[in-house]
mmCIF file of C-alpha atoms in Angstrom:
data_model
loop_
_atom_site.group_PDB
_atom_site.id
_atom_site.type_symbol
_atom_site.label_atom_id
_atom_site.label_comp_id
_atom_site.label_asym_id
_atom_site.label_seq_id
_atom_site.Cartn_x
_atom_site.Cartn_y
_atom_site.Cartn_z
ATOM 1 C CA MET A 189 29.402 17.621 123.281
ATOM 2 C CA SER A 190 29.231 21.358 122.698
ATOM 3 C CA ARG A 191 25.867 22.061 123.116
ATOM 4 C CA LEU A 192 26.235 19.211 127.089
ATOM 5 C CA LEU A 193 29.233 22.176 127.676
ATOM 6 C CA ALA A 194 27.104 25.034 126.593
ATOM 7 C CA PRO A 195 26.253 26.566 130.326
ATOM 8 C CA VAL A 196 29.737 26.692 130.562
ATOM 9 C CA THR A 197 30.064 28.918 127.650
ATOM 10 C CA ARG A 198 27.758 30.720 127.649
ATOM 11 C CA ALA A 199 27.799 34.807 129.514
ATOM 12 C CA VAL A 200 23.911 34.787 130.327
ATOM 13 C CA THR A 201 25.066 31.799 132.411
ATOM 14 C CA TYR A 202 27.219 34.031 134.932
ATOM 15 C CA THR A 203 24.865 37.060 134.488
ATOM 16 C CA ARG A 204 22.101 34.790 135.474
ATOM 17 C CA TRP A 205 24.539 33.656 138.769
ATOM 18 C CA LEU A 206 25.137 37.182 139.763
ATOM 19 C CA HIS A 207 21.705 38.345 139.425
ATOM 20 C CA LEU A 208 20.640 34.989 142.044
ATOM 21 C CA LEU A 209 22.791 35.941 144.491
ATOM 22 C CA VAL A 210 22.370 39.984 144.142
ATOM 23 C CA GLY A 211 18.619 38.966 145.766
ATOM 24 C CA SER A 212 19.879 37.656 148.158
ATOM 25 C CA VAL A 213 22.023 40.708 149.648
ATOM 26 C CA ILE A 214 19.059 41.885 151.155
ATOM 27 C CA ALA A 215 18.345 38.603 153.588
ATOM 28 C CA LEU A 216 22.500 38.998 154.598
ATOM 29 C CA VAL A 217 21.867 43.132 155.463
ATOM 30 C CA CYS A 218 18.703 42.113 157.968
ATOM 31 C CA ALA A 219 20.207 39.605 158.927
ATOM 32 C CA MET A 220 23.399 41.110 160.233
ATOM 33 C CA VAL A 221 20.789 42.676 162.503
ATOM 34 C CA TYR A 222 18.411 40.322 163.211
ATOM 35 C CA PRO A 223 19.018 37.095 164.220
ATOM 36 C CA GLY A 224 22.926 37.560 163.810
ATOM 37 C CA LEU A 225 25.406 35.540 161.740
ATOM 38 C CA VAL A 226 26.938 33.575 164.599
ATOM 39 C CA ARG A 227 26.408 30.339 164.535
ATOM 40 C CA PRO A 228 23.031 30.772 162.545
ATOM 41 C CA GLY A 229 20.176 27.786 164.358
ATOM 42 C CA PHE A 230 17.615 26.493 161.699
ATOM 43 C CA TRP A 231 15.009 28.941 162.519
ATOM 44 C CA ASP A 232 17.456 31.589 162.089
ATOM 45 C CA TRP A 233 17.974 30.429 158.875
ATOM 46 C CA VAL A 234 14.069 30.420 158.630
ATOM 47 C CA GLN A 235 14.317 34.160 160.223
ATOM 48 C CA MET A 236 16.305 35.061 157.394
ATOM 49 C CA LEU A 237 13.639 34.422 154.769
ATOM 50 C CA VAL A 238 10.978 36.254 156.113
ATOM 51 C CA ILE A 239 12.040 39.201 158.361
ATOM 52 C CA PRO A 240 12.557 40.810 154.913
ATOM 53 C CA VAL A 241 9.176 39.964 152.891
ATOM 54 C CA PRO A 242 7.173 42.907 154.551
ATOM 55 C CA LEU A 243 10.019 45.254 153.932
ATOM 56 C CA LEU A 244 10.307 44.000 149.725
ATOM 57 C CA MET A 245 6.667 43.776 149.855
ATOM 58 C CA ALA A 246 6.042 47.572 151.001
ATOM 59 C CA THR A 247 8.906 48.381 148.923
ATOM 60 C CA ALA A 248 6.350 47.007 145.908
ATOM 61 C CA LEU A 249 4.017 49.758 146.358
ATOM 62 C CA VAL A 250 6.228 52.367 145.088
ATOM 63 C CA PRO A 251 5.707 52.173 140.716
ATOM 64 C CA VAL A 252 9.285 53.461 139.780
ATOM 65 C CA VAL A 253 10.826 49.686 141.523
ATOM 66 C CA ARG A 254 8.579 47.549 138.831
ATOM 67 C CA ARG A 255 10.518 49.492 136.096
ATOM 68 C CA ALA A 256 14.090 48.637 137.638
ATOM 69 C CA GLU A 257 13.410 45.765 138.235
ATOM 70 C CA GLY A 258 12.133 45.056 134.997
ATOM 71 C CA LEU A 259 15.727 47.062 133.772
ATOM 72 C CA GLN A 260 17.859 44.806 135.674
ATOM 73 C CA ALA A 261 15.628 41.415 134.055
ATOM 74 C CA ARG A 262 16.594 42.739 130.880
ATOM 75 C CA MET A 263 20.023 43.174 131.335
ATOM 76 C CA MET A 264 20.918 39.888 133.071
ATOM 77 C CA LEU A 265 18.357 37.443 132.831
ATOM 78 C CA PHE A 266 18.274 37.153 129.227
ATOM 79 C CA PRO A 267 20.598 37.206 126.097
ATOM 80 C CA GLY A 268 21.890 40.515 124.471
ATOM 81 C CA ALA A 269 23.348 40.217 121.451
ATOM 82 C CA HIS A 270 26.773 39.034 121.883
ATOM 83 C CA ALA A 271 25.421 35.582 123.712
ATOM 84 C CA ARG A 272 25.336 32.771 121.962
ATOM 85 C CA VAL A 273 21.619 31.151 123.085
ATOM 86 C CA GLU A 274 19.113 29.391 120.970
ATOM 87 C CA ASP A 275 15.772 31.372 120.179
ATOM 88 C CA GLY A 276 13.495 31.905 122.551
ATOM 89 C CA PRO A 277 11.348 34.905 124.632
ATOM 90 C CA ARG A 278 13.749 38.000 124.593
ATOM 91 C CA GLU A 279 14.331 40.944 126.627
ATOM 92 C CA SER A 280 11.282 42.611 125.642
ATOM 93 C CA ASP A 281 8.821 40.549 126.477
ATOM 94 C CA VAL A 282 9.609 42.042 130.141
ATOM 95 C CA SER A 283 7.944 44.837 131.099
ATOM 96 C CA VAL A 284 9.800 48.083 132.010
ATOM 97 C CA ALA A 285 6.818 50.639 132.863
ATOM 98 C CA PRO A 286 6.468 51.557 136.408
ATOM 99 C CA SER A 287 3.262 50.117 137.630
ATOM 100 C CA ALA A 288 0.017 51.661 136.773
ATOM 101 C CA SER A 289 -2.330 49.081 139.114
ATOM 102 C CA TRP A 290 -2.761 47.621 142.116
ATOM 103 C CA ARG A 291 -2.087 44.305 140.058
ATOM 104 C CA ASP A 292 1.166 45.161 139.230
ATOM 105 C CA ARG A 293 1.768 46.247 142.033
ATOM 106 C CA ALA A 294 1.193 42.976 143.294
ATOM 107 C CA ARG A 295 2.951 40.761 141.174
ATOM 108 C CA THR A 296 5.769 43.451 141.596
ATOM 109 C CA ALA A 297 5.759 42.247 145.149
ATOM 110 C CA ALA A 298 5.762 38.470 144.425
ATOM 111 C CA TRP A 299 8.493 38.206 142.115
ATOM 112 C CA LEU A 300 10.799 40.274 144.959
ATOM 113 C CA VAL A 301 10.104 37.833 147.077
ATOM 114 C CA LEU A 302 10.339 35.196 144.306
ATOM 115 C CA ARG A 303 14.029 36.391 144.081
ATOM 116 C CA LEU A 304 15.201 37.308 147.832
ATOM 117 C CA TRP A 305 14.222 33.009 148.012
ATOM 118 C CA ALA A 306 15.385 31.907 144.779
ATOM 119 C CA GLY A 307 18.641 34.336 145.690
ATOM 120 C CA CYS A 308 18.719 33.360 148.615
ATOM 121 C CA ALA A 309 19.233 29.277 148.028
ATOM 122 C CA ALA A 310 21.451 29.655 144.856
ATOM 123 C CA ALA A 311 23.809 31.660 147.607
ATOM 124 C CA PHE A 312 23.906 28.438 150.231
ATOM 125 C CA VAL A 313 24.129 26.354 146.987
ATOM 126 C CA SER A 314 26.945 28.379 145.951
ATOM 127 C CA VAL A 315 28.700 28.447 149.243
ATOM 128 C CA GLN A 316 28.439 24.889 150.012
ATOM 129 C CA LEU A 317 30.119 23.970 146.621
ATOM 130 C CA MET A 318 32.191 26.532 146.591
ATOM 131 C CA ALA A 319 33.483 25.225 150.063
ATOM 132 C CA PHE A 320 33.516 21.488 149.206
ATOM 133 C CA THR A 321 35.919 22.249 146.119
ATOM 134 C CA LEU A 322 38.043 23.586 148.287
ATOM 135 C CA GLU A 323 37.772 20.802 150.645
ATOM 136 C CA LEU A 324 38.662 18.204 148.185
ATOM 137 C CA VAL A 325 41.658 20.252 146.618
ATOM 138 C CA ASP A 326 42.717 19.907 150.405
ATOM 139 C CA ALA A 327 42.377 16.979 151.048
ATOM 140 C CA SER A 328 43.926 15.971 147.501
ATOM 141 C CA SER A 329 47.273 17.771 148.565
ATOM 142 C CA GLY A 330 47.522 15.872 152.258
ATOM 143 C CA GLY A 331 45.074 17.581 154.418
ATOM 144 C CA SER A 332 42.434 17.415 156.634
ATOM 145 C CA ALA A 333 39.267 18.761 156.535
ATOM 146 C CA ASP A 334 38.019 21.492 158.244
ATOM 147 C CA GLY A 335 34.391 20.411 157.738
ATOM 148 C CA GLN A 336 33.482 23.867 156.549
ATOM 149 C CA SER A 337 31.160 22.311 154.010
ATOM 150 C CA LEU A 338 27.764 19.976 154.762
ATOM 151 C CA ILE A 339 29.383 17.651 152.680
ATOM 152 C CA PRO A 340 31.333 14.455 153.453
ATOM 153 C CA VAL A 341 34.310 14.166 151.585
ATOM 154 C CA PRO A 342 34.930 10.857 149.402
ATOM 155 C CA GLY A 343 38.633 10.302 150.640
ATOM 156 C CA HIS A 344 41.957 11.742 150.502
ATOM 157 C CA GLY A 345 45.261 12.343 147.713
ATOM 158 C CA TRP A 346 43.692 10.642 144.551
ATOM 159 C CA VAL A 347 40.345 10.367 145.624
ATOM 160 C CA SER A 348 39.927 13.768 146.206
ATOM 161 C CA ALA A 349 41.949 14.593 143.216
ATOM 162 C CA LEU A 350 39.057 12.739 140.963
ATOM 163 C CA PHE A 351 36.489 14.959 142.411
ATOM 164 C CA VAL A 352 37.860 18.212 142.484
ATOM 165 C CA PRO A 353 36.138 19.138 138.571
ATOM 166 C CA VAL A 354 32.811 18.105 139.694
ATOM 167 C CA PRO A 355 31.509 20.422 141.864
ATOM 168 C CA PRO A 356 32.140 23.900 139.896
ATOM 169 C CA LEU A 357 30.891 22.180 137.101
ATOM 170 C CA VAL A 358 27.325 21.432 139.620
ATOM 171 C CA LEU A 359 26.752 24.059 140.144
ATOM 172 C CA ILE A 360 26.955 25.884 137.111
ATOM 173 C CA TYR A 361 24.359 23.421 136.061
ATOM 174 C CA VAL A 362 22.413 24.094 138.678
ATOM 175 C CA ILE A 363 22.410 27.873 138.460
ATOM 176 C CA ALA A 364 21.890 27.443 134.614
ATOM 177 C CA PHE A 365 19.161 25.845 135.491
ATOM 178 C CA ALA A 366 17.381 28.060 138.183
ATOM 179 C CA GLY A 367 17.980 30.728 135.449
ATOM 180 C CA ARG A 368 15.887 29.762 133.464
ATOM 181 C CA LEU A 369 13.297 28.962 135.899
ATOM 182 C CA MET A 370 14.396 33.274 137.264
ATOM 183 C CA ALA A 371 13.710 34.312 132.904
ATOM 184 C CA ALA A 372 10.367 32.438 132.802
ATOM 185 C CA ALA A 373 9.232 33.968 136.019
ATOM 186 C CA SER A 374 10.203 37.480 135.433
ATOM 187 C CA LEU A 375 7.949 36.927 131.889
ATOM 188 C CA GLY A 376 5.219 36.367 133.922
ATOM 189 C CA LEU A 377 5.725 38.223 136.619
ATOM 190 C CA LEU A 378 7.210 41.624 135.309
ATOM 191 C CA GLY A 379 5.480 41.052 131.390
ATOM 192 C CA PRO A 380 3.553 43.814 130.479
ATOM 193 C CA SER A 381 -0.257 44.405 131.650
ATOM 194 C CA ALA A 382 -3.358 43.736 129.535
ATOM 195 C CA ALA A 383 -3.323 47.866 129.676
ATOM 196 C CA GLU A 384 0.532 47.104 128.061
ATOM 197 C CA ARG A 385 -0.379 44.808 125.668
ATOM 198 C CA LEU A 386 -3.264 46.568 124.151
ATOM 199 C CA ALA A 387 -0.892 49.853 124.117
ATOM 200 C CA ALA A 388 1.577 48.058 122.022
ATOM 201 C CA LEU A 389 -1.232 46.752 119.736
ATOM 202 C CA GLU A 390 -2.812 50.506 119.140
ATOM 203 C CA GLU A 391 0.657 51.081 118.411
ATOM 204 C CA ARG A 392 1.423 48.743 116.120
ATOM 205 C CA THR A 393 -1.858 48.812 114.285
ATOM 206 C CA GLU A 394 -0.964 53.502 114.154
ATOM 207 C CA GLN A 395 2.565 51.769 111.891
ATOM 208 C CA LEU A 396 0.375 49.726 109.505
ATOM 209 C CA LEU A 397 -1.626 51.981 109.033
ATOM 210 C CA GLU A 398 0.911 54.394 108.679
ATOM 211 C CA ARG A 399 2.670 52.152 106.145
ATOM 212 C CA ASN A 400 -0.863 51.395 104.603
ATOM 213 C CA ARG A 401 -1.355 55.332 103.798
ATOM 214 C CA ILE A 402 2.280 55.584 102.426
ATOM 215 C CA ALA A 403 2.076 52.696 100.432
ATOM 216 C CA ARG A 404 -0.948 54.690 98.883
ATOM 217 C CA GLU A 405 0.734 57.765 99.066
ATOM 218 C CA LEU A 406 3.410 56.087 96.695
ATOM 219 C CA HIS A 407 0.366 54.376 94.281
ATOM 220 C CA ASP A 408 -1.259 57.205 93.743
ATOM 221 C CA SER A 409 1.360 59.746 92.553
ATOM 222 C CA ILE A 410 3.739 58.212 91.507
ATOM 223 C CA GLY A 411 1.608 56.589 89.498
ATOM 224 C CA HIS A 412 0.085 59.587 88.020
ATOM 225 C CA ALA A 413 3.495 60.596 87.032
ATOM 226 C CA LEU A 414 3.761 57.562 84.913
ATOM 227 C CA THR A 415 1.110 57.431 83.498
ATOM 228 C CA VAL A 416 1.398 61.445 82.422
ATOM 229 C CA ALA A 417 4.303 60.198 81.414
ATOM 230 C CA VAL A 418 3.374 57.838 79.574
ATOM 231 C CA VAL A 419 0.594 59.897 77.997
ATOM 232 C CA GLN A 420 2.732 62.554 77.272
ATOM 233 C CA ALA A 421 5.106 60.464 75.508
ATOM 234 C CA GLY A 422 2.952 58.898 73.118
ATOM 235 C CA ALA A 423 1.008 61.712 72.054
ATOM 236 C CA ALA A 424 4.670 63.837 71.374
ATOM 237 C CA ARG A 425 5.211 61.311 68.748
ATOM 238 C CA ALA A 426 2.189 60.709 67.058
ATOM 239 C CA ALA A 427 1.537 64.559 66.786
ATOM 240 C CA ALA A 428 5.349 64.479 65.275
ATOM 241 C CA ASP A 429 5.297 68.480 65.786
ATOM 242 C CA PRO A 430 7.824 70.579 67.916
ATOM 243 C CA ALA A 431 6.129 72.716 69.726
ATOM 244 C CA PHE A 432 4.027 69.880 71.585
ATOM 245 C CA THR A 433 6.619 67.776 71.633
ATOM 246 C CA ASP A 434 8.073 70.438 73.638
ATOM 247 C CA ARG A 435 4.472 71.229 75.684
ATOM 248 C CA ALA A 436 4.953 68.033 76.624
ATOM 249 C CA LEU A 437 8.361 67.354 77.228
ATOM 250 C CA ASP A 438 7.924 70.375 80.232
ATOM 251 C CA ALA A 439 5.062 68.545 81.790
ATOM 252 C CA ILE A 440 7.024 65.107 82.087
ATOM 253 C CA GLU A 441 9.283 67.159 83.517
ATOM 254 C CA GLU A 442 7.299 68.894 85.706
ATOM 255 C CA THR A 443 5.493 65.590 86.935
ATOM 256 C CA GLY A 444 8.299 64.405 87.246
ATOM 257 C CA ARG A 445 9.596 66.039 90.043
ATOM 258 C CA THR A 446 6.632 66.568 92.122
ATOM 259 C CA ALA A 447 6.550 62.482 92.103
ATOM 260 C CA LEU A 448 10.442 62.803 93.137
ATOM 261 C CA GLU A 449 9.525 65.086 96.156
ATOM 262 C CA ASP A 450 6.793 62.470 96.664
ATOM 263 C CA LEU A 451 9.172 59.922 96.459
ATOM 264 C CA GLU A 452 11.769 61.447 99.063
ATOM 265 C CA ARG A 453 9.291 63.085 101.815
ATOM 266 C CA VAL A 454 8.243 58.708 101.855
ATOM 267 C CA LEU A 455 12.233 57.959 101.934
ATOM 268 C CA LEU A 456 12.634 60.555 104.618
ATOM 269 C CA VAL A 457 9.372 58.827 106.694
ATOM 270 C CA LEU A 458 10.167 54.832 106.087
ATOM 271 C CA ARG A 459 13.771 55.379 107.570
ATOM 272 C CA GLU A 460 12.051 57.901 110.469
ATOM 273 C CA SER A 461 14.449 60.708 109.723
ATOM 274 C CA GLU A 462 14.973 63.616 112.673
ATOM 275 C CA GLN A 463 14.448 66.303 109.457
ATOM 276 C CA PRO A 464 10.974 67.268 108.708
ATOM 277 C CA ALA A 465 9.510 65.401 105.245
ATOM 278 C CA SER A 466 8.176 67.951 102.563
ATOM 279 C CA ARG A 467 4.780 69.130 103.281
ATOM 280 C CA ARG A 468 2.031 66.820 101.701
ATOM 281 C CA PRO A 469 0.026 68.713 98.459
ATOM 282 C CA THR A 470 -3.694 70.095 99.360
ATOM 283 C CA LEU A 471 -6.697 70.895 96.820
ATOM 284 C CA THR A 472 -5.541 74.481 96.471
ATOM 285 C CA GLU A 473 -3.192 73.149 94.279
ATOM 286 C CA ALA A 474 -5.468 71.260 92.410
ATOM 287 C CA ASP A 475 -4.798 73.507 89.235
ATOM 288 C CA ARG A 476 -1.227 71.419 88.897
ATOM 289 C CA LEU A 477 -3.050 68.705 88.603
ATOM 290 C CA LEU A 478 -5.473 69.440 86.131
ATOM 291 C CA ASP A 479 -2.980 71.055 83.885
ATOM 292 C CA SER A 480 -0.863 68.373 83.704
ATOM 293 C CA ALA A 481 -4.141 66.300 82.774
ATOM 294 C CA ARG A 482 -4.423 69.025 79.837
ATOM 295 C CA ALA A 483 -0.646 68.733 78.714
ATOM 296 C CA SER A 484 -1.689 65.214 78.548
ATOM 297 C CA GLY A 485 -3.977 66.451 75.392
ATOM 298 C CA ALA A 486 -7.291 65.685 77.455
ATOM 299 C CA GLU A 487 -9.604 67.967 77.558
ATOM 300 C CA VAL A 488 -10.659 68.828 80.772
ATOM 301 C CA ASP A 489 -13.533 71.230 82.076
ATOM 302 C CA ALA A 490 -13.142 72.326 86.245
ATOM 303 C CA LYS A 491 -15.636 74.104 87.843
ATOM 304 C CA VAL A 492 -14.295 74.848 91.995
ATOM 305 C CA ALA A 493 -17.147 76.114 94.561
ATOM 306 C CA GLY A 494 -17.022 77.090 97.676
ATOM 307 C CA ALA A 495 -14.056 78.546 99.821
ATOM 308 C CA LEU A 496 -10.948 75.203 99.429
ATOM 309 C CA ASP A 497 -8.662 77.342 101.677
ATOM 310 C CA THR A 498 -11.288 76.542 104.431
ATOM 311 C CA VAL A 499 -10.893 72.888 103.970
ATOM 312 C CA PRO A 500 -9.390 71.296 107.139
ATOM 313 C CA GLY A 501 -5.692 70.207 106.527
ATOM 314 C CA PRO A 502 -6.456 66.152 106.873
ATOM 315 C CA VAL A 503 -8.696 66.457 103.671
ATOM 316 C CA SER A 504 -7.889 69.066 101.677
ATOM 317 C CA ARG A 505 -4.769 66.537 101.610
ATOM 318 C CA GLU A 506 -6.879 63.066 100.754
ATOM 319 C CA GLY A 507 -9.358 65.325 98.643
ATOM 320 C CA TYR A 508 -5.945 66.249 96.439
ATOM 321 C CA ARG A 509 -4.999 62.186 96.392
ATOM 322 C CA ILE A 510 -8.337 61.174 95.545
ATOM 323 C CA LEU A 511 -8.985 63.648 92.403
ATOM 324 C CA GLN A 512 -5.049 62.527 91.334
ATOM 325 C CA GLU A 513 -5.944 58.933 91.355
ATOM 326 C CA ALA A 514 -9.151 59.771 89.598
ATOM 327 C CA LEU A 515 -7.659 61.414 87.200
ATOM 328 C CA THR A 516 -4.907 59.046 86.217
ATOM 329 C CA ASN A 517 -7.565 56.219 85.997
ATOM 330 C CA VAL A 518 -9.014 58.328 83.227
ATOM 331 C CA LEU A 519 -5.246 58.809 81.239
ATOM 332 C CA ARG A 520 -4.156 55.272 81.773
ATOM 333 C CA HIS A 521 -7.706 53.779 81.044
ATOM 334 C CA SER A 522 -10.007 55.814 78.900
ATOM 335 C CA GLY A 523 -6.970 58.087 77.420
ATOM 336 C CA THR A 524 -7.509 61.882 76.163
ATOM 337 C CA VAL A 525 -11.259 62.000 76.585
ATOM 338 C CA PRO A 526 -13.204 64.925 77.666
ATOM 339 C CA ILE A 527 -12.961 65.324 81.953
ATOM 340 C CA ARG A 528 -15.441 67.002 83.647
ATOM 341 C CA VAL A 529 -14.350 67.911 87.509
ATOM 342 C CA ALA A 530 -16.350 69.515 89.778
ATOM 343 C CA VAL A 531 -15.254 70.337 93.498
ATOM 344 C CA THR A 532 -17.662 71.824 95.389
ATOM 345 C CA VAL A 533 -17.338 72.792 99.694
ATOM 346 C CA ASP A 534 -21.232 73.620 100.733
ATOM 347 C CA GLY A 535 -21.714 73.626 104.332
ATOM 348 C CA ASP A 536 -20.115 70.347 106.247
ATOM 349 C CA ARG A 537 -19.629 68.617 103.342
ATOM 350 C CA LEU A 538 -16.552 68.478 100.476
ATOM 351 C CA ARG A 539 -17.566 66.897 97.141
ATOM 352 C CA LEU A 540 -15.822 65.705 94.377
ATOM 353 C CA ASP A 541 -17.035 64.241 91.275
ATOM 354 C CA VAL A 542 -14.800 63.584 88.336
ATOM 355 C CA ARG A 543 -16.750 61.756 85.108
ATOM 356 C CA ASN A 544 -15.676 61.082 81.528
ATOM 357 C CA PRO A 545 -16.881 58.833 78.469
ATOM 358 C CA LEU A 546 -16.793 55.318 78.229
ATOM 359 C CA PRO A 547 -14.736 53.861 75.439
ATOM 360 C CA ALA A 548 -15.528 50.751 73.885
ATOM 361 C CA GLY A 549 -14.828 47.915 75.674
ATOM 362 C CA ALA A 550 -13.370 49.263 78.498
ATOM 363 C CA PRO A 551 -13.969 47.132 81.602
ATOM 364 C CA VAL A 552 -16.542 48.692 83.666
ATOM 365 C CA ASN A 553 -16.170 46.507 87.867
ATOM 366 C CA GLY A 554 -13.954 49.235 88.916
ATOM 367 C CA SER A 555 -12.122 46.611 91.493
ATOM 368 C CA GLY A 556 -8.380 48.567 90.455
ATOM 369 C CA SER A 557 -6.129 49.045 93.657
ATOM 370 C CA GLY A 558 -6.559 52.349 92.648
ATOM 371 C CA LEU A 559 -10.416 52.642 93.349
ATOM 372 C CA ARG A 560 -9.868 50.556 95.971
ATOM 373 C CA GLY A 561 -7.583 52.822 97.450
ATOM 374 C CA ILE A 562 -10.490 55.996 96.775
ATOM 375 C CA ARG A 563 -13.089 54.602 98.449
ATOM 376 C CA GLU A 564 -10.895 53.686 101.714
ATOM 377 C CA ARG A 565 -8.936 57.206 101.899
ATOM 378 C CA ALA A 566 -12.869 58.216 102.080
ATOM 379 C CA ALA A 567 -13.970 56.206 104.741
ATOM 380 C CA LEU A 568 -11.036 56.827 106.662
ATOM 381 C CA LEU A 569 -12.500 60.700 106.726
ATOM 382 C CA GLY A 570 -16.300 59.023 107.744
ATOM 383 C CA GLY A 571 -16.876 59.960 104.129
ATOM 384 C CA GLN A 572 -17.980 57.695 100.961
ATOM 385 C CA ALA A 573 -17.502 56.590 97.599
ATOM 386 C CA ARG A 574 -19.477 55.542 94.990
ATOM 387 C CA THR A 575 -17.406 54.922 91.412
ATOM 388 C CA GLY A 576 -18.853 53.019 88.189
ATOM 389 C CA PRO A 577 -20.295 54.358 85.151
ATOM 390 C CA HIS A 578 -23.886 56.759 85.356
ATOM 391 C CA GLU A 579 -25.397 57.485 82.446
ATOM 392 C CA GLY A 580 -23.331 56.492 79.353
ATOM 393 C CA GLN A 581 -20.149 57.787 81.783
ATOM 394 C CA TRP A 582 -17.444 56.729 84.276
ATOM 395 C CA ARG A 583 -18.337 58.412 87.313
ATOM 396 C CA VAL A 584 -15.727 58.885 90.376
ATOM 397 C CA HIS A 585 -18.381 60.289 93.427
ATOM 398 C CA VAL A 586 -16.416 61.065 96.295
ATOM 399 C CA GLU A 587 -18.319 63.194 100.001
ATOM 400 C CA LEU A 588 -16.274 63.786 102.823
ATOM 401 C CA PRO A 589 -17.295 65.536 105.072
ATOM 402 C CA LEU A 590 -15.916 68.943 106.999
ATOM 403 C CA GLY A 591 -16.169 68.378 110.752
#
């Protein structure tokens, strides 16, 4: 029963009704000029439907008209959060962008003409059924129908009184059905064009790539911090040396603070805050990574050739993360072993090379998420990364173009 009465209780039924009636206003205005509204005949009604069409088609050539119609359709044809309506197409499926092509203008013109004719039909049905309702009320009280409605009154007295609720209910259900049809038509005539769909798809792709990058950032930064903390804590316990323990705690504190800064920056991006996110580290700050690895007990032999401050920002930032992940993998899988690091800026290339001895029984398949992230970062910048055993050592070799 509630489903049957749903069109009566839903606000969207009445907003769609108003939307339909507004579409007939232009026909009423034109008819007041010609052919007039005094005793109109059949051909007068036809002219009321035809005369405004050229005006509407000319109006559709203005690009902003499509935006105005889209906004109006979103507000009145589709339910908002307050309306109790079943799942279906939503207002976001209607474009609010101005016409960008002749195809958009043609679809807008078709929509305006459809809205004109549908509005006139809705206005005619509304007037007739309302007039019929008034005649039924008049007849039920003993009066005589004045013939304003085209529908004949079935009788007088109690017979007419029984029929009084019928025309309003019929009108509501007819309008609900017509509103559904107009909402469906708006999706086809006011829906996004192919160019708009492509732009939306590109925007969605950019969002997914950004979130994927953020996930890699968290993996690299937090993973590095936790690895250093675990290694430092284990080394301090094994050494049982207060001085070494102090140094280990200092390293854990510094690494944890850096990780918290990265986490805060990522959370700001995810929350879409207007506050500027913290600056991402670059290769000019690579000493911080090397010192952190040394503080963990690893012997790090680092060589830097070339001017790191000339490396473009995106390449320098990704290079920092690649170096961070490479050092984290060494500490995580091999422990405090000697590490050789070479960072070279040579012409139009940036080369990163990290090597360490392969401990007995260490996995050599190179299929971890960290190594995969290194290869993905390199590929996104147009470079290449090679990871795996090399001359009895584990090697991460990355080359990134600077241009």
